[in-house]
Structure formats: structure tokens, C-alpha cells
Coordinates of C-alpha atoms and ligand atoms in Angstrom, one line a residue:
X1 CA 38.4 67.1 66.2
X2 CA 37.9 64.2 63.7
X3 CA 34.9 66.0 62.3
X4 CA 36.7 69.3 61.7
X5 CA 39.6 67.5 59.8
X6 CA 37.1 66.4 57.1
X7 CA 35.5 63.4 56.0
X8 CA 38.6 61.2 55.0
X9 CA 40.2 61.8 58.3
X10 CA 37.0 60.9 60.0
X11 CA 36.9 57.7 58.3
X12 CA 40.6 57.1 59.1
X13 CA 40.0 57.7 62.6
X14 CA 37.2 55.3 63.1
X15 CA 39.1 52.5 61.3
X16 CA 42.0 53.1 63.7
X17 CA 39.4 52.9 66.5
X18 CA 38.0 49.7 65.3
X19 CA 41.5 48.1 64.9
X20 CA 42.4 49.0 68.4
X21 CA 39.2 47.6 69.9
X22 CA 39.6 44.5 67.7
X23 CA 43.2 44.1 68.8
X24 CA 42.3 44.5 72.5
X25 CA 39.3 41.9 72.1
X26 CA 41.5 39.4 70.4
X27 CA 44.3 39.8 73.1
X28 CA 41.6 39.1 75.8
X29 CA 40.5 36.1 73.9
X30 CA 44.2 35.0 73.7
X31 CA 44.4 35.4 77.4
X32 CA 41.8 32.6 78.0
X33 CA 44.1 30.3 76.3
X34 CA 47.5 31.6 77.8
X35 CA 47.4 29.5 81.0
X36 CA 46.5 26.2 79.2
X37 CA 49.1 26.8 76.5
X38 CA 51.8 27.3 79.1
X39 CA 52.5 30.9 77.9
X40 CA 52.5 32.5 81.4
X41 CA 55.5 32.3 83.4
X42 CA 57.1 33.9 86.5
X43 CA 60.4 35.8 86.8
X44 CA 62.0 36.4 90.2
X45 CA 63.7 39.5 91.4
X46 CA 66.0 39.0 94.2
X47 CA 65.7 41.0 97.5
X48 CA 68.6 41.7 99.6
X49 CA 69.3 42.5 103.4
X50 CA 71.3 45.8 103.6
X51 CA 73.1 44.7 106.5
X52 CA 75.0 41.9 104.7
X53 CA 73.9 41.8 101.2
X54 CA 72.4 38.4 101.6
X55 CA 69.4 37.4 99.5
X56 CA 66.4 37.2 101.8
X57 CA 63.6 37.1 99.3
X58 CA 62.3 37.2 95.8
X59 CA 59.3 38.9 94.1
X60 CA 57.6 36.8 91.6
X61 CA 56.5 38.8 88.6
X62 CA 54.3 37.4 85.8
X63 CA 55.2 37.3 82.1
X64 CA 53.3 36.4 79.0
X65 CA 55.1 34.9 76.1
X66 CA 52.5 35.5 73.3
X67 CA 53.0 33.2 70.3
X68 CA 52.7 36.0 67.8
X69 CA 53.3 39.2 69.8
X70 CA 56.2 38.3 71.9
X71 CA 56.7 39.3 75.6
X72 CA 53.8 41.2 77.0
X73 CA 54.1 43.2 80.1
X74 CA 51.7 42.5 83.1
X75 CA 51.0 46.3 83.1
X76 CA 49.1 45.3 79.8
X77 CA 47.3 42.1 80.6
X78 CA 46.8 42.1 84.5
X79 CA 44.2 45.1 84.2
X80 CA 42.6 43.0 81.4
X81 CA 42.6 39.9 83.5
X82 CA 41.0 41.9 86.5
X83 CA 38.2 43.3 84.1
X84 CA 37.2 39.8 82.9
X85 CA 37.7 37.9 85.9
X86 CA 40.6 35.7 84.7
X87 CA 42.8 37.0 87.4
X88 CA 41.3 34.7 89.8
X89 CA 42.6 31.6 88.0
X90 CA 45.7 33.5 87.0
X91 CA 46.3 34.4 90.5
X92 CA 45.9 30.9 91.9
X93 CA 48.4 29.7 89.2
X94 CA 50.8 32.4 90.2
X95 CA 50.5 31.6 93.9
X96 CA 50.8 27.8 93.4
X97 CA 53.9 28.2 91.0
X98 CA 55.8 30.7 93.3
X99 CA 55.1 28.4 96.4
X100 CA 56.3 25.2 94.4
X101 CA 59.4 26.9 93.1
X102 CA 60.4 28.3 96.5
X103 CA 60.0 24.8 98.2
X104 CA 62.1 23.4 95.5
X105 CA 64.9 25.8 96.5
X106 CA 64.6 24.7 100.1
X107 CA 64.5 21.1 99.1
X108 CA 67.8 21.6 97.5
X109 CA 69.4 22.7 100.7
X110 CA 69.5 26.5 99.9
X111 CA 69.0 28.9 102.8
X112 CA 65.3 29.6 103.0
X113 CA 63.9 32.7 101.4
X114 CA 60.6 34.4 101.1
X115 CA 58.6 34.6 97.9
X116 CA 56.5 37.7 97.6
X117 CA 53.4 37.3 95.3
X118 CA 51.4 40.5 94.0
X119 CA 47.8 40.4 94.5
X120 CA 45.0 42.3 92.9
X121 CA 42.0 43.9 94.2
X122 CA 39.6 41.3 92.7
X123 CA 41.5 38.5 94.3
X124 CA 41.2 39.9 97.8
X125 CA 37.4 40.8 96.9
X126 CA 36.8 36.9 96.1
X127 CA 35.0 35.2 99.0
X128 CA 37.1 32.1 98.5
X129 CA 40.4 34.0 98.7
X130 CA 41.6 33.0 102.2
X131 CA 40.4 29.4 101.7
X132 CA 42.2 29.4 98.3
X133 CA 45.5 30.5 99.9
X134 CA 45.2 28.0 102.7
X135 CA 44.6 25.2 100.2
X136 CA 47.6 26.2 98.2
X137 CA 49.9 26.4 101.5
X138 CA 48.6 22.8 102.5
X139 CA 49.0 21.4 98.8
X140 CA 52.5 22.7 98.4
X141 CA 53.6 22.2 101.9
X142 CA 55.5 25.6 102.0
X143 CA 56.1 26.9 105.4
X144 CA 53.8 29.9 105.3
X145 CA 56.3 32.3 106.8
X146 CA 58.3 32.1 103.5
X147 CA 55.3 33.4 101.6
X148 CA 54.7 37.1 101.5
X149 CA 51.6 38.7 99.8
X150 CA 51.7 42.2 98.4
X151 CA 48.8 44.4 98.6
X152 CA 48.6 48.2 97.5
X153 CA 47.0 50.9 99.4
X154 CA 44.3 51.4 96.8
X155 CA 43.2 47.8 97.3
X156 CA 42.9 48.0 100.9
X157 CA 41.5 51.4 101.4
X158 CA 38.4 50.5 99.7
X159 CA 36.5 48.3 102.0
X160 CA 38.8 48.7 105.1
X161 CA 36.5 46.6 107.4
X162 CA 36.5 43.5 105.3
X163 CA 40.0 43.7 104.2
X164 CA 41.2 44.0 107.9
X165 CA 39.5 40.6 108.6
X166 CA 40.9 39.0 105.5
X167 CA 44.6 40.4 106.2
X168 CA 44.3 39.3 109.9
X169 CA 43.3 35.6 108.6
X170 CA 46.3 35.6 106.3
X171 CA 48.6 37.1 109.2
X172 CA 47.3 34.3 111.6
X173 CA 48.3 31.6 109.0
X174 CA 51.9 32.9 109.3
X175 CA 51.9 34.6 106.0
X176 CA 53.7 37.9 105.7
X177 CA 52.2 40.9 104.1
X178 CA 53.7 43.9 102.6
X179 CA 52.1 47.2 101.3
X180 CA 53.5 47.8 97.8
X181 CA 53.9 51.0 96.1
X182 CA 53.8 52.8 99.4
X183 CA 53.4 56.5 99.2
X184 CA 51.8 56.7 95.8
X185 CA 48.1 55.9 96.8
X186 CA 45.7 57.5 99.2
X187 CA 47.8 56.5 102.4
X188 CA 45.8 56.7 105.5
X189 CA 48.1 56.4 108.4
X190 CA 45.1 55.7 110.7
X191 CA 44.4 52.5 108.7
X192 CA 48.1 51.6 108.4
X193 CA 47.9 51.1 112.1
X194 CA 45.1 48.6 112.0
X195 CA 46.6 46.4 109.2
X196 CA 48.7 43.5 110.5
X197 CA 51.4 44.5 107.7
X198 CA 54.9 43.2 108.1
X199 CA 56.6 45.4 105.5
X200 CA 56.2 48.8 103.7
X201 CA 57.7 48.9 100.2
X202 CA 58.8 52.4 99.4
X203 CA 57.7 53.0 95.7
X204 CA 60.4 53.1 93.1
X205 CA 59.4 56.6 92.0
X206 CA 60.9 58.0 95.1
X207 CA 64.0 55.9 94.8
X208 CA 64.9 56.9 91.3
X209 CA 66.1 60.5 92.5
X210 CA 66.7 59.9 96.1
X211 CA 70.4 60.8 95.7
X212 CA 69.8 64.1 93.8
X213 CA 66.3 65.3 94.8
X214 CA 65.8 66.7 98.4
X215 CA 62.2 66.0 98.2
X216 CA 62.4 62.4 97.2
X217 CA 65.4 61.8 99.7
X218 CA 63.1 63.2 102.6
X219 CA 60.1 61.2 101.6
X220 CA 62.2 57.9 101.6
X221 CA 63.8 58.8 104.9
X222 CA 60.4 59.6 106.3
X223 CA 58.9 56.3 105.1
X224 CA 61.8 54.5 106.7
X225 CA 61.2 56.2 109.9
X226 CA 57.5 55.5 109.9
X227 CA 57.9 51.8 109.3
X228 CA 60.3 51.6 112.1
X229 CA 58.2 53.6 114.3
X230 CA 55.5 51.1 113.7
X231 CA 57.8 48.4 114.3
X232 CA 57.7 46.9 110.7
X233 CA 60.3 46.3 108.0
X234 CA 61.1 48.7 105.0
X235 CA 62.1 47.5 101.5
X236 CA 62.8 49.8 98.6
X237 CA 62.3 48.9 95.1
X238 CA 63.8 50.4 91.9
X239 CA 67.4 50.6 93.0
X240 CA 69.1 51.2 89.8
X241 CA 72.3 52.8 90.9
X242 CA 75.1 52.6 93.4
X243 CA 74.0 56.0 94.5
X244 CA 70.5 54.6 95.5
X245 CA 71.8 51.7 97.2
X246 CA 74.4 53.8 99.3
X247 CA 71.7 56.3 100.2
X248 CA 69.2 53.5 101.5
X249 CA 71.9 51.7 103.4
X250 CA 73.0 54.7 105.0
X251 CA 69.5 55.7 106.1
X252 CA 68.7 52.4 107.6
X253 CA 66.4 50.9 105.0
X254 CA 66.3 47.1 105.9
X255 CA 66.0 45.5 102.4
X256 CA 66.0 46.4 98.8
X257 CA 65.7 45.2 95.2
X258 CA 66.2 46.8 91.7
X259 CA 68.2 46.4 88.6
X260 CA 71.5 47.6 90.4
X261 CA 71.1 44.3 92.5
X262 CA 69.6 42.0 89.9
X263 CA 67.0 42.2 87.1
X264 CA 64.1 39.8 87.6
X265 CA 65.4 36.4 86.6
X266 CA 64.0 33.2 85.1
X267 CA 63.5 30.5 88.0
X268 CA 66.7 28.5 86.9
X269 CA 68.8 31.6 86.8
X270 CA 67.6 32.7 90.2
X271 CA 68.4 29.2 91.4
X272 CA 72.0 29.6 89.9
X273 CA 72.6 32.8 91.5
X274 CA 71.6 31.5 94.8
X275 CA 73.9 28.5 94.5
X276 CA 76.7 30.7 93.4
X277 CA 76.2 32.9 96.4
X278 CA 76.3 29.9 98.7
X279 CA 79.7 28.8 97.2
X280 CA 81.7 31.9 96.4
X281 CA 85.0 31.3 94.9
Ligands
C2E1 P1 55.2 46.1 91.2 O1 54.8 45.0 91.9 O2 55.5 47.2 91.9 O3 56.6 45.4 90.6 C1 57.8 46.3 90.5 C2 58.0 46.4 88.9 O4 59.3 47.2 88.8 C3 58.2 45.3 88.0 O5 57.8 45.5 86.8 C4 59.6 45.1 88.0 O6 60.2 44.3 86.9 C5 60.1 46.6 87.9 N1 61.6 46.7 88.4 C6 62.3 46.1 89.3 N2 63.4 46.8 89.6 C7 63.5 47.9 88.9 C8 64.4 48.9 88.6 O7 65.4 49.0 89.2 N3 64.0 49.9 87.8 C9 62.7 49.9 87.2 N4 62.6 51.0 86.4 N5 61.9 49.0 87.4 C10 62.1 48.0 88.0 P2 56.7 44.3 86.1 O8 57.4 43.0 86.2 O9 56.7 45.0 84.7 O10 55.4 44.5 86.9 C11 54.7 45.6 86.8 C12 53.6 45.6 87.9 O11 52.5 44.4 87.3 C13 53.9 45.2 89.2 O12 54.4 46.3 89.9 C14 52.7 44.5 89.9 O13 51.7 45.6 90.2 C15 52.1 43.7 88.6 N6 52.4 42.3 88.5 C16 53.5 41.8 88.2 N7 53.2 40.3 88.4 C17 51.9 40.2 88.9 C18 51.1 39.1 89.4 O14 51.7 37.9 89.3 N8 49.9 39.3 89.8 C19 49.3 40.7 89.8 N9 48.2 40.8 90.4 N10 50.1 41.7 89.4 C20 51.4 41.5 89.1
MG2 MG1 55.3 44.2 93.9
MG3 MG1 52.7 38.8 110.6
MG4 MG1 55.8 48.3 93.5

């Protein structure tokens, strides 16, 4: 198409391309320094129990405060970090930080809650992964039952035999495991039965219209029934409205998270929210 648009357009096109590639390379280069420069931080989204509305967990979500470009989404830099391997040190930093923060809340006397940490395929594939997790648990002193690791279907369906071994080791350590974005990947119900999963996370795409779209409503109800049939918990993400909340509560969903309940919060704001809930006026 560039060619048929004439010479000037063609030059313009290549310049644009170079700029984009250059930008990506410089962002990738910046990512190498982001950790040492303290530009990465975690925000935490509260997760509630539908039975009584209490906060029973929080999901750690990474953010990058770039000195020149401002806040960068994990959707932009996590794939980059997976490509160049930086996800390994970043992933360890996320795990350590999340465990430390969660332990800090417990030490302050707040009712203990889980912290959920997202994993990427490359981390699970790393031969030292289980030992790393064990080392972080030992170093921080967090009771492993208050740590949850989130994996996605696409991550676990690749090398099923190896992944089963890894997930079993984590499960034996007492860590909780959840299957994130459930329903969007190549879900294999046969494999699902073999994984020691504690929780299914209904993907937010089924939640956004669960109050108005019959198909989404049925998918959400079916995932809830599937989880309960397998004797595991089910959590919904992307609860943005009262209607979503009511639908899920009425349909027996165990837990939920979403902007309607709370946006992801800075650690100090999460801490204040928990304290406020403990001492209602
Ligand atoms: P995810 O694990 O499925 O996280 C849910 C995403 O939905 C988060 O986006 C969250 O901020 C957003 N969200 C929460 N409630 C609502 C809602 O009510 N409505 C809408 N529209 N969105 C909502 P975020 O923080 O941008 O993270 C995007 C993805 O990046 C995550 O999806 C996860 O796959 C990945 N990610 C985030 N942090 C980490 C990390 O520390 N390590 C790894 N490997 N991946 C991470
Ligand atoms: Mg997640
Ligand atoms: Mg378990
Ligand atoms: Mg998700």
C-alpha cells in the first residue's frame, strides 16, 4: 500500500516505522533500569466475599511510573518483559513486595487476607520457579495460605505434564492457586480436573453484560456451577455496576472484585480501607 501511495508517502511510512521501533527499543532499555530506579510499584484491588461483603483478599497489579512517559500499563510492558526475560527478576520483586505488604497488614493486627500475584508463562517455565517461591515465603515469613498465585489457561495448557508437577508442589506448600481469565482460553475440562486449583476467576468479558446479555449470563452461571461441581471457589472480576454485583450474588458466586467495589489502590490506601472497615463509625 505504501508503494502505490507514491514516493513521499513511502518515505513517511518508513520514518514512522523507525520511530515506532526506536521507541519500543528505548522503552525496553528503560525497563532494565525501572526496578533499580524504584519506578515499579504495586497497586492492590480488594476482593470481597459475597456472603457478607468482607474483604478476604487483594490482587497485586504492577504499575510503572516512567520518569518521562508517565504511568505505563502492564499490558504494555509485561509482554516486553516476557520477551527479554526481565519478567524473572520483576516477577520475584512482585512476589516479595506483595508478601511483605500482606505480612505488614497482619502485623498491624488486621484480619488476615490473601494476596493474589499474577504469574506469566516464562516464570512458570523457569526451572528455579518453585525454589524461588519457597525462598520468598521463608524470607518474608508469610503463611503460604495467604498467598495466591494466578495462572491463565494458555499458560498451563502448554506443557501440561510439567505444569501439573509445578502446581502440585506449590499446592503442597500450602499456596492457593487460581485460574485467571477463565473462559477466554483453550479451556480443557479434562485438564482442569487434574490441576490442584483452588479458584476459578470468571473473565471480566462475561461480567460486563451479565445483567443484559443472556449468553454472558448463562456462561457466568455455568462457570459458577462448574467450579462448585469441582468443589472449588469462584471469583468474578470486572464488577463495575450494582447490577453485576446483584446478579453474581444471586447466582451464588463466592467472591468478587471490580471498580464497583473498589479500584486498585496504592498500598497505603488499601491499608486505610481495611482499617476503616474494621472500625465502622
Ligand atoms: P488481570 O490479572 O486479569 O487483572 C485484571 C485487570 O482488570 C487489571 O488491569 C485491573 O486493574 C482491571 N480491572 C479491575 N476491575 C475492573 C473493572 O471493574 N473494570 C475494568 N474494565 N477493569 C477492571 P491491569 O492492572 O491493567 O492489569 C492488566 C493485566 O496485566 C492483568 O490482567 C495481568 O494479566 C497483567 N499483570 C498485572 N500485574 C502483573 C504482574 O505483577 N505480573 C504479571 N505477570 N502480570 C501482571
Ligand atoms: Mg489476575
Ligand atoms: Mg490447595
Ligand atoms: Mg483476569
